């Protein structure tokens, strides 16, 4: 991998996982490209993504293992917040409990703030010269399916945590899809797999919440770079979905819908920690029943010697197969999109990727179509280490495929009239080169009144072609504070407003060019829970005044 700019000293990759988070770094000028893991205070490589707050308040107490320990002591004075990453993709306000007023972004911000202190402490202890955080580049990983808004919220959380300053955000904070990051690392450690020019490899990162799949093509014509040739895919069918299925099965078997959750939690802990990781699809399962439950069991349930037996058939049909079918479908879909192009290697990463039963099912379905099939252990941290690699040289992925269609809505106000104009800018499935600006323009007739133009970017997930009008279901991605007033001389001639847009993952920028002046705008953050898109367009932020006379 070619090492990039030396404006930064190190690249820090952060894998903000649903169950646990990890962090790695690499020096920009290290020709050997050594990636180093940053452990937490207790020397664990990954830290639970869980935070403790004082009950019904926004008062952050602690996070990580400490939070888990304290939160599970059944002390009543605290709220243990889990699965915050899931909440970010839904529009729910609160990750776990609805009693307090914590927003998802607040929880992520507090977690990052704490994490940042840990990172800084570790870096300084290892290398005292690493004392200027403005010279660290950060690369954050997100599920492939995260919406643009979820990516913007992650950015906002990082800024609010004080990790990067808003002004520096452009290239100091990068965002990369999880399977792409994992792919960079897998390729980096596999010089023996004959991954040469033009070859394709697939990565499936199967985590707790999401399963993400990407296919990358290698280009070694000048240095080494990677390109997406089909859109990556993902689904929220990670290992935690197995937990949901198991809990349903237990409640059905034990008629415990109304009984204490404490018992279910005990059984689920045993499932998550010992049964699930070992299940290989060949053996019946037995769980240890808590004392109190032995008296109130369902007479039909096979309970003996304090054990609850579940047949392998039930485990497969009710717990594993529905989820694993989903994972297989995701991978198959990528093969289908590749048509007859040969995929040389497939890598499987993430905690769920270690499941013996999933491993077996993936081998059964795909091994014969590949030259190599590799399963990496979760502790090898492909995602966080790949993120650190990406930060060394973001241009290493030089083409991506757009996941959705994008259009601009420009609102042009001219005296008493207001004209809404929706223009499609880029279409779903379109290849986007790194650092490429897509150009479009709008024009107006120079009139009597000053003009005010504001621009907002919308995205649309649907597959059908979108034409002139904003389609139903289009989502506001970002507005750009382009509310410039243009003082014009009356006249009949038309003038052009050229708009350029650049799509990088989670880093959409807009450049506006009027006559001979060019201005670049980062997106403005907005909270779509609080303001309607149209209200947002009428922002009262600092305006740009241009006089064209
Ligand atoms: N052998 C296994 N079989 C099935 N699931 C497993 C196994 N080992 C770990 N897991 C599950 O994998 C998850 C942790 O994996 P990982 O760290 O990759 O997830 P994550 O990064 O936190 O989640 P995500 O990437 O979806 O945000 C947990 O839900 C854990 O129960
Ligand atoms: Mg993960």
GROMACS .gro file of N, CA, C and O in nm, residues 45 96 111 194-195 279 284-285 294 307 374 425 461 518:
model
   56
   45UNK      N    1  -0.846  -0.586   2.426
   45UNK     CA    2  -0.836  -0.529   2.291
   45UNK      C    3  -0.968  -0.463   2.250
   45UNK      O    4  -0.969  -0.359   2.187
   96UNK      N    5  -3.231   0.239   2.450
   96UNK     CA    6  -3.280   0.128   2.532
   96UNK      C    7  -3.405   0.164   2.613
   96UNK      O    8  -3.505   0.095   2.607
  111UNK      N    9  -1.957   0.823   2.469
  111UNK     CA   10  -1.873   0.703   2.456
  111UNK      C   11  -1.740   0.741   2.390
  111UNK      O   12  -1.633   0.707   2.435
  194UNK      N   13  -0.211  -1.484  -0.402
  194UNK     CA   14  -0.207  -1.455  -0.545
  194UNK      C   15  -0.314  -1.352  -0.586
  194UNK      O   16  -0.379  -1.366  -0.689
  195UNK      N   17  -0.333  -1.252  -0.499
  195UNK     CA   18  -0.431  -1.147  -0.533
  195UNK      C   19  -0.363  -1.044  -0.623
  195UNK      O   20  -0.313  -0.942  -0.576
  279UNK      N   21  -2.222  -2.396   1.863
  279UNK     CA   22  -2.323  -2.472   1.789
  279UNK      C   23  -2.277  -2.499   1.645
  279UNK      O   24  -2.247  -2.407   1.569
  284UNK      N   25  -2.784  -3.184   1.991
  284UNK     CA   26  -2.890  -3.124   2.073
  284UNK      C   27  -2.825  -3.032   2.176
  284UNK      O   28  -2.706  -3.045   2.204
  285UNK      N   29  -2.910  -2.947   2.232
  285UNK     CA   30  -2.856  -2.845   2.323
  285UNK      C   31  -2.921  -2.860   2.460
  285UNK      O   32  -3.039  -2.896   2.469
  294UNK      N   33  -3.757  -2.460   3.768
  294UNK     CA   34  -3.779  -2.605   3.760
  294UNK      C   35  -3.920  -2.640   3.808
  294UNK      O   36  -3.974  -2.742   3.773
  307UNK      N   37  -3.218  -2.958   3.362
  307UNK     CA   38  -3.174  -2.912   3.229
  307UNK      C   39  -3.295  -2.895   3.138
  307UNK      O   40  -3.392  -2.969   3.148
  374UNK      N   41  -1.135  -1.797   0.321
  374UNK     CA   42  -1.062  -1.776   0.446
  374UNK      C   43  -1.150  -1.719   0.555
  374UNK      O   44  -1.223  -1.624   0.532
  425UNK      N   45  -2.898   1.416  -0.964
  425UNK     CA   46  -2.755   1.441  -0.980
  425UNK      C   47  -2.677   1.313  -1.009
  425UNK      O   48  -2.586   1.311  -1.091
  461UNK      N   49  -3.391   0.564  -0.211
  461UNK     CA   50  -3.343   0.425  -0.211
  461UNK      C   51  -3.403   0.338  -0.320
  461UNK      O   52  -3.347   0.234  -0.354
  518UNK      N   53  -1.604   3.057  -0.692
  518UNK     CA   54  -1.636   2.922  -0.647
  518UNK      C   55  -1.637   2.915  -0.495
  518UNK      O   56  -1.548   2.969  -0.429
   0.00000   0.00000   0.00000
